[in-house]
Amino acid sequence: MFFRFVITLMLFSLVACATGHRPGVYHTVRKGQTLYTISRVYDIDEHYLARINGVADPTELQVGKRIYIPGAAVAKPVPVTVREAAPKPPQKVTKVTKPAPAKSVSNPKPIVRQKSTPAKKTPVSKEKFIWPVKGEIVRKFGSGTSKGLEIAVNSGTPVSSAAAGKVIYSGSGITGYGNLVIVRHDESFFTVYGYNRKNIVEAGAFVSKGEKIAYSGKPPSGGENRVYFEIRYGKKPVNPLSYLP
């Protein structure tokens, strides 16, 4: 514990030295905000932000915690992520049965106990997700700083949800993505749809697989019409081509 405290102090010292000539602000965490959305708004790497602020688990931020944002001039409003309450596990009912009367056995056979084998993790089927649009991939996952795919389409092309889920964000408050929609599919997977001309779903809405959620547009920086698409496993972006048919 003491070693972790010393490391945290060292990190803050390094940040102070590295940002001596750069402005910085403190962002106070509010209910519903995550390190992921905070990093997107301030256009800074999520893992770097967690490291310099001593955040062990980026998915669990304490309300009221002050997050140091190096390089920022002013504090910015951060959108609130809608969280779905986890369902309560069903209660198990234990049925008590009376033991059967023992039978006299002259030569009882030894009981052979079978060894339980651990269940194997089933890989995600490529049938779980569908393509949000049809078009040519003009930027691949991992190309430069790209965390997803960029797909060329005509302006106003309907963008479909890649799988059924709940919309946890719909807006334009995250820098660099224009109108953005984020859909949560279960406790593990999220999909991200950016560069939209218009979003047609709101946060909190449930969408089915293939349902229209937006109309395509252009990146905020300009250029050709395209759709930005991410698949995330937890908070980690993964290559969509590994999950799409």
Short mmCIF file of C-alpha atoms in Angstrom, two decimals:
data_model
loop_
_atom_site.label_atom_id
_atom_site.label_comp_id
_atom_site.label_asym_id
_atom_site.label_seq_id
_atom_site.Cartn_x
_atom_site.Cartn_y
_atom_site.Cartn_z
CA MET A 1 0.00 0.00 0.00
CA PHE A 2 2.84 2.35 0.92
CA PHE A 3 4.66 1.48 -2.33
CA ARG A 4 1.54 2.34 -4.39
CA PHE A 5 1.25 5.66 -2.53
CA VAL A 6 4.89 6.50 -3.32
CA ILE A 7 4.41 5.59 -7.01
CA THR A 8 1.31 7.84 -7.18
CA LEU A 9 3.27 10.76 -5.71
CA MET A 10 6.05 10.18 -8.25
CA LEU A 11 3.55 10.21 -11.12
CA PHE A 12 2.05 13.50 -9.96
CA SER A 13 5.56 14.94 -9.66
CA LEU A 14 6.35 13.86 -13.22
CA VAL A 15 3.10 15.39 -14.47
CA ALA A 16 3.90 18.65 -12.72
CA CYS A 17 7.35 18.76 -14.34
CA ALA A 18 6.13 17.76 -17.78
CA THR A 19 3.32 20.27 -17.77
CA GLY A 20 5.22 23.19 -16.24
CA HIS A 21 4.66 25.23 -19.38
CA ARG A 22 1.29 23.73 -20.32
CA PRO A 23 -2.05 24.69 -18.87
CA GLY A 24 -4.09 22.14 -17.01
CA VAL A 25 -7.39 21.94 -15.17
CA TYR A 26 -9.08 19.71 -12.63
CA HIS A 27 -12.35 18.06 -13.66
CA THR A 28 -14.70 17.12 -10.81
CA VAL A 29 -16.41 13.77 -11.46
CA ARG A 30 -20.21 13.86 -11.40
CA LYS A 31 -22.66 10.99 -11.13
CA GLY A 32 -22.87 9.00 -14.36
CA GLN A 33 -19.54 10.22 -15.80
CA THR A 34 -16.84 7.72 -16.77
CA LEU A 35 -13.14 8.10 -17.46
CA TYR A 36 -13.88 6.98 -21.02
CA THR A 37 -16.25 9.90 -21.75
CA ILE A 38 -14.03 12.36 -19.86
CA SER A 39 -11.01 11.33 -21.96
CA ARG A 40 -13.04 11.69 -25.19
CA VAL A 41 -14.27 15.19 -24.30
CA TYR A 42 -10.76 16.42 -23.45
CA ASP A 43 -9.21 14.45 -26.36
CA ILE A 44 -6.67 12.60 -24.20
CA ASP A 45 -5.78 8.91 -23.90
CA GLU A 46 -7.97 7.17 -21.31
CA HIS A 47 -5.18 4.92 -19.97
CA TYR A 48 -2.74 7.85 -19.67
CA LEU A 49 -5.37 9.84 -17.78
CA ALA A 50 -5.95 6.90 -15.42
CA ARG A 51 -2.22 6.48 -14.84
CA ILE A 52 -1.41 10.09 -13.96
CA ASN A 53 -4.43 10.34 -11.64
CA GLY A 54 -3.78 7.03 -9.88
CA VAL A 55 -7.09 5.49 -11.04
CA ALA A 56 -6.80 1.71 -10.63
CA ASP A 57 -10.16 0.88 -12.24
CA PRO A 58 -11.27 3.38 -14.96
CA THR A 59 -14.79 1.89 -14.94
CA GLU A 60 -15.38 2.89 -11.31
CA LEU A 61 -14.96 6.60 -10.63
CA GLN A 62 -15.88 8.10 -7.27
CA VAL A 63 -18.31 11.01 -7.49
CA GLY A 64 -16.53 14.19 -6.44
CA LYS A 65 -13.05 12.94 -7.36
CA ARG A 66 -10.92 15.60 -9.04
CA ILE A 67 -9.27 14.39 -12.27
CA TYR A 68 -6.25 16.38 -13.48
CA ILE A 69 -6.44 17.12 -17.25
CA PRO A 70 -3.01 18.16 -18.57
CA GLY A 71 -2.99 20.57 -21.49
CA ALA A 72 -6.59 21.74 -20.98
CA ALA A 73 -7.28 25.46 -20.65
CA VAL A 74 -10.80 25.28 -19.18
CA ALA A 75 -13.05 22.62 -17.65
CA LYS A 76 -15.56 21.23 -20.14
CA PRO A 77 -19.03 19.74 -19.68
CA VAL A 78 -18.93 15.93 -19.90
CA PRO A 79 -22.05 13.99 -20.95
CA VAL A 80 -23.57 11.57 -18.46
CA THR A 81 -23.59 7.88 -19.34
CA VAL A 82 -26.91 6.12 -18.74
CA ARG A 83 -26.26 2.95 -16.77
CA GLU A 84 -28.65 0.04 -16.83
CA ALA A 85 -29.36 -1.46 -13.42
CA ALA A 86 -28.06 -5.01 -13.15
CA PRO A 87 -30.87 -7.58 -12.82
CA LYS A 88 -31.19 -9.29 -9.45
CA PRO A 89 -30.20 -12.96 -9.54
CA PRO A 90 -33.11 -15.37 -9.07
CA GLN A 91 -33.38 -16.89 -5.61
CA LYS A 92 -32.66 -20.58 -5.44
CA VAL A 93 -35.29 -22.74 -3.76
CA THR A 94 -33.80 -25.73 -2.00
CA LYS A 95 -36.11 -28.73 -2.04
CA VAL A 96 -35.75 -30.97 1.00
CA THR A 97 -36.44 -34.64 0.33
CA LYS A 98 -36.64 -37.41 2.87
CA PRO A 99 -33.90 -40.01 2.51
CA ALA A 100 -35.03 -43.41 1.27
CA PRO A 101 -34.75 -46.27 3.73
CA ALA A 102 -31.37 -47.95 3.51
CA LYS A 103 -31.23 -51.33 1.87
CA SER A 104 -28.99 -54.01 3.20
CA VAL A 105 -26.27 -54.81 0.70
CA SER A 106 -23.97 -57.72 1.27
CA ASN A 107 -21.16 -56.46 -0.96
CA PRO A 108 -21.50 -52.71 -1.52
CA LYS A 109 -19.73 -51.36 -4.60
CA PRO A 110 -17.28 -48.48 -4.12
CA ILE A 111 -18.58 -45.09 -5.20
CA VAL A 112 -16.68 -43.69 -8.18
CA ARG A 113 -16.64 -39.89 -8.17
CA GLN A 114 -16.36 -38.19 -11.53
CA LYS A 115 -13.98 -35.28 -11.81
CA SER A 116 -15.66 -32.06 -12.87
CA THR A 117 -14.10 -30.43 -15.90
CA PRO A 118 -14.04 -26.62 -16.07
CA ALA A 119 -16.38 -25.11 -18.66
CA LYS A 120 -14.65 -23.77 -21.73
CA LYS A 121 -15.21 -20.16 -22.73
CA THR A 122 -17.28 -20.01 -25.88
CA PRO A 123 -15.89 -17.56 -28.45
CA VAL A 124 -18.24 -14.85 -29.67
CA SER A 125 -19.97 -15.94 -32.87
CA LYS A 126 -19.65 -13.72 -35.91
CA GLU A 127 -23.45 -13.86 -36.06
CA LYS A 128 -23.67 -11.62 -32.96
CA PHE A 129 -23.00 -8.43 -34.95
CA ILE A 130 -23.94 -7.18 -38.41
CA TRP A 131 -22.42 -4.38 -40.49
CA PRO A 132 -23.95 -0.97 -39.63
CA VAL A 133 -23.70 0.07 -43.30
CA LYS A 134 -22.46 -1.39 -46.57
CA GLY A 135 -19.48 0.34 -48.12
CA GLU A 136 -15.75 0.36 -48.72
CA ILE A 137 -13.45 0.42 -45.70
CA VAL A 138 -11.30 3.53 -46.16
CA ARG A 139 -9.54 3.33 -42.79
CA LYS A 140 -8.83 0.13 -40.88
CA PHE A 141 -8.62 -0.65 -37.18
CA GLY A 142 -5.17 0.18 -35.82
CA SER A 143 -4.30 2.46 -38.73
CA GLY A 144 -2.50 5.33 -37.02
CA THR A 145 -4.59 6.16 -33.95
CA SER A 146 -7.79 4.62 -35.32
CA LYS A 147 -9.68 2.51 -32.78
CA GLY A 148 -12.35 1.43 -35.28
CA LEU A 149 -13.30 1.32 -38.95
CA GLU A 150 -14.20 4.17 -41.29
CA ILE A 151 -16.62 3.10 -44.02
CA ALA A 152 -17.29 5.22 -47.13
CA VAL A 153 -21.01 5.74 -47.87
CA ASN A 154 -23.32 8.22 -49.55
CA SER A 155 -24.54 11.17 -47.49
CA GLY A 156 -27.67 10.36 -45.50
CA THR A 157 -27.21 6.58 -45.62
CA PRO A 158 -29.17 4.91 -42.76
CA VAL A 159 -26.87 3.59 -40.02
CA SER A 160 -28.13 0.40 -38.33
CA SER A 161 -27.40 -0.96 -34.86
CA ALA A 162 -24.99 -3.89 -35.20
CA ALA A 163 -26.82 -5.82 -32.47
CA ALA A 164 -29.72 -5.43 -30.06
CA GLY A 165 -29.01 -3.31 -26.99
CA LYS A 166 -29.59 -0.09 -25.06
CA VAL A 167 -28.49 3.37 -26.21
CA ILE A 168 -26.30 4.81 -23.44
CA TYR A 169 -25.19 7.95 -25.31
CA SER A 170 -26.54 10.04 -28.18
CA GLY A 171 -25.10 13.49 -28.78
CA SER A 172 -22.21 15.58 -30.06
CA GLY A 173 -20.36 16.37 -26.83
CA ILE A 174 -17.34 14.14 -27.52
CA THR A 175 -14.70 15.94 -29.58
CA GLY A 176 -13.73 14.55 -32.97
CA TYR A 177 -16.74 12.31 -33.66
CA GLY A 178 -19.54 14.70 -34.56
CA ASN A 179 -22.95 13.25 -33.75
CA LEU A 180 -22.21 10.03 -31.88
CA VAL A 181 -24.28 7.04 -30.72
CA ILE A 182 -23.03 4.41 -28.24
CA VAL A 183 -25.03 1.19 -27.74
CA ARG A 184 -24.51 -1.24 -24.86
CA HIS A 185 -25.28 -4.84 -25.81
CA ASP A 186 -24.54 -6.68 -22.55
CA GLU A 187 -22.11 -6.41 -19.66
CA SER A 188 -19.15 -6.84 -22.03
CA PHE A 189 -19.78 -5.36 -25.50
CA PHE A 190 -20.40 -1.81 -26.75
CA THR A 191 -20.64 -0.42 -30.29
CA VAL A 192 -19.84 3.16 -31.31
CA TYR A 193 -21.22 5.01 -34.37
CA GLY A 194 -19.74 8.41 -35.29
CA TYR A 195 -19.66 11.12 -38.00
CA ASN A 196 -23.48 11.05 -38.16
CA ARG A 197 -25.37 13.82 -39.90
CA LYS A 198 -28.32 13.15 -37.60
CA ASN A 199 -28.99 10.82 -34.67
CA ILE A 200 -32.53 9.40 -34.56
CA VAL A 201 -32.35 7.64 -31.16
CA GLU A 202 -31.98 9.02 -27.65
CA ALA A 203 -30.07 7.76 -24.61
CA GLY A 204 -32.10 5.17 -22.72
CA ALA A 205 -33.83 3.75 -25.81
CA PHE A 206 -33.68 0.03 -26.57
CA VAL A 207 -32.86 -0.88 -30.17
CA SER A 208 -33.08 -4.14 -32.06
CA LYS A 209 -30.46 -5.66 -34.33
CA GLY A 210 -30.53 -3.84 -37.68
CA GLU A 211 -32.70 -0.95 -36.41
CA LYS A 212 -31.89 2.50 -37.84
CA ILE A 213 -30.21 4.74 -35.28
CA ALA A 214 -28.71 7.56 -37.39
CA TYR A 215 -28.02 8.96 -40.85
CA SER A 216 -24.44 9.18 -42.10
CA GLY A 217 -22.50 12.39 -42.56
CA LYS A 218 -18.91 13.66 -42.66
CA PRO A 219 -16.12 13.83 -40.06
CA PRO A 220 -16.05 17.16 -38.16
CA SER A 221 -12.68 17.86 -39.79
CA GLY A 222 -14.24 17.55 -43.26
CA GLY A 223 -13.62 15.15 -46.11
CA GLU A 224 -15.74 12.50 -47.79
CA ASN A 225 -18.95 11.03 -46.37
CA ARG A 226 -18.27 8.07 -44.10
CA VAL A 227 -19.34 6.21 -40.97
CA TYR A 228 -17.07 5.66 -37.97
CA PHE A 229 -17.68 2.28 -36.28
CA GLU A 230 -16.14 0.72 -33.16
CA ILE A 231 -16.68 -2.49 -31.22
CA ARG A 232 -15.48 -2.42 -27.61
CA TYR A 233 -15.06 -5.34 -25.24
CA GLY A 234 -15.48 -3.61 -21.91
CA LYS A 235 -13.49 -0.39 -22.30
CA LYS A 236 -11.00 -1.91 -24.75
CA PRO A 237 -11.47 -1.34 -28.51
CA VAL A 238 -11.21 -4.56 -30.55
CA ASN A 239 -10.91 -5.16 -34.30
CA PRO A 240 -14.50 -5.14 -35.67
CA LEU A 241 -13.45 -7.44 -38.54
CA SER A 242 -12.94 -10.23 -35.98
CA TYR A 243 -16.62 -10.02 -35.00
CA LEU A 244 -18.41 -9.09 -38.24
CA PRO A 245 -19.65 -11.70 -40.75
#
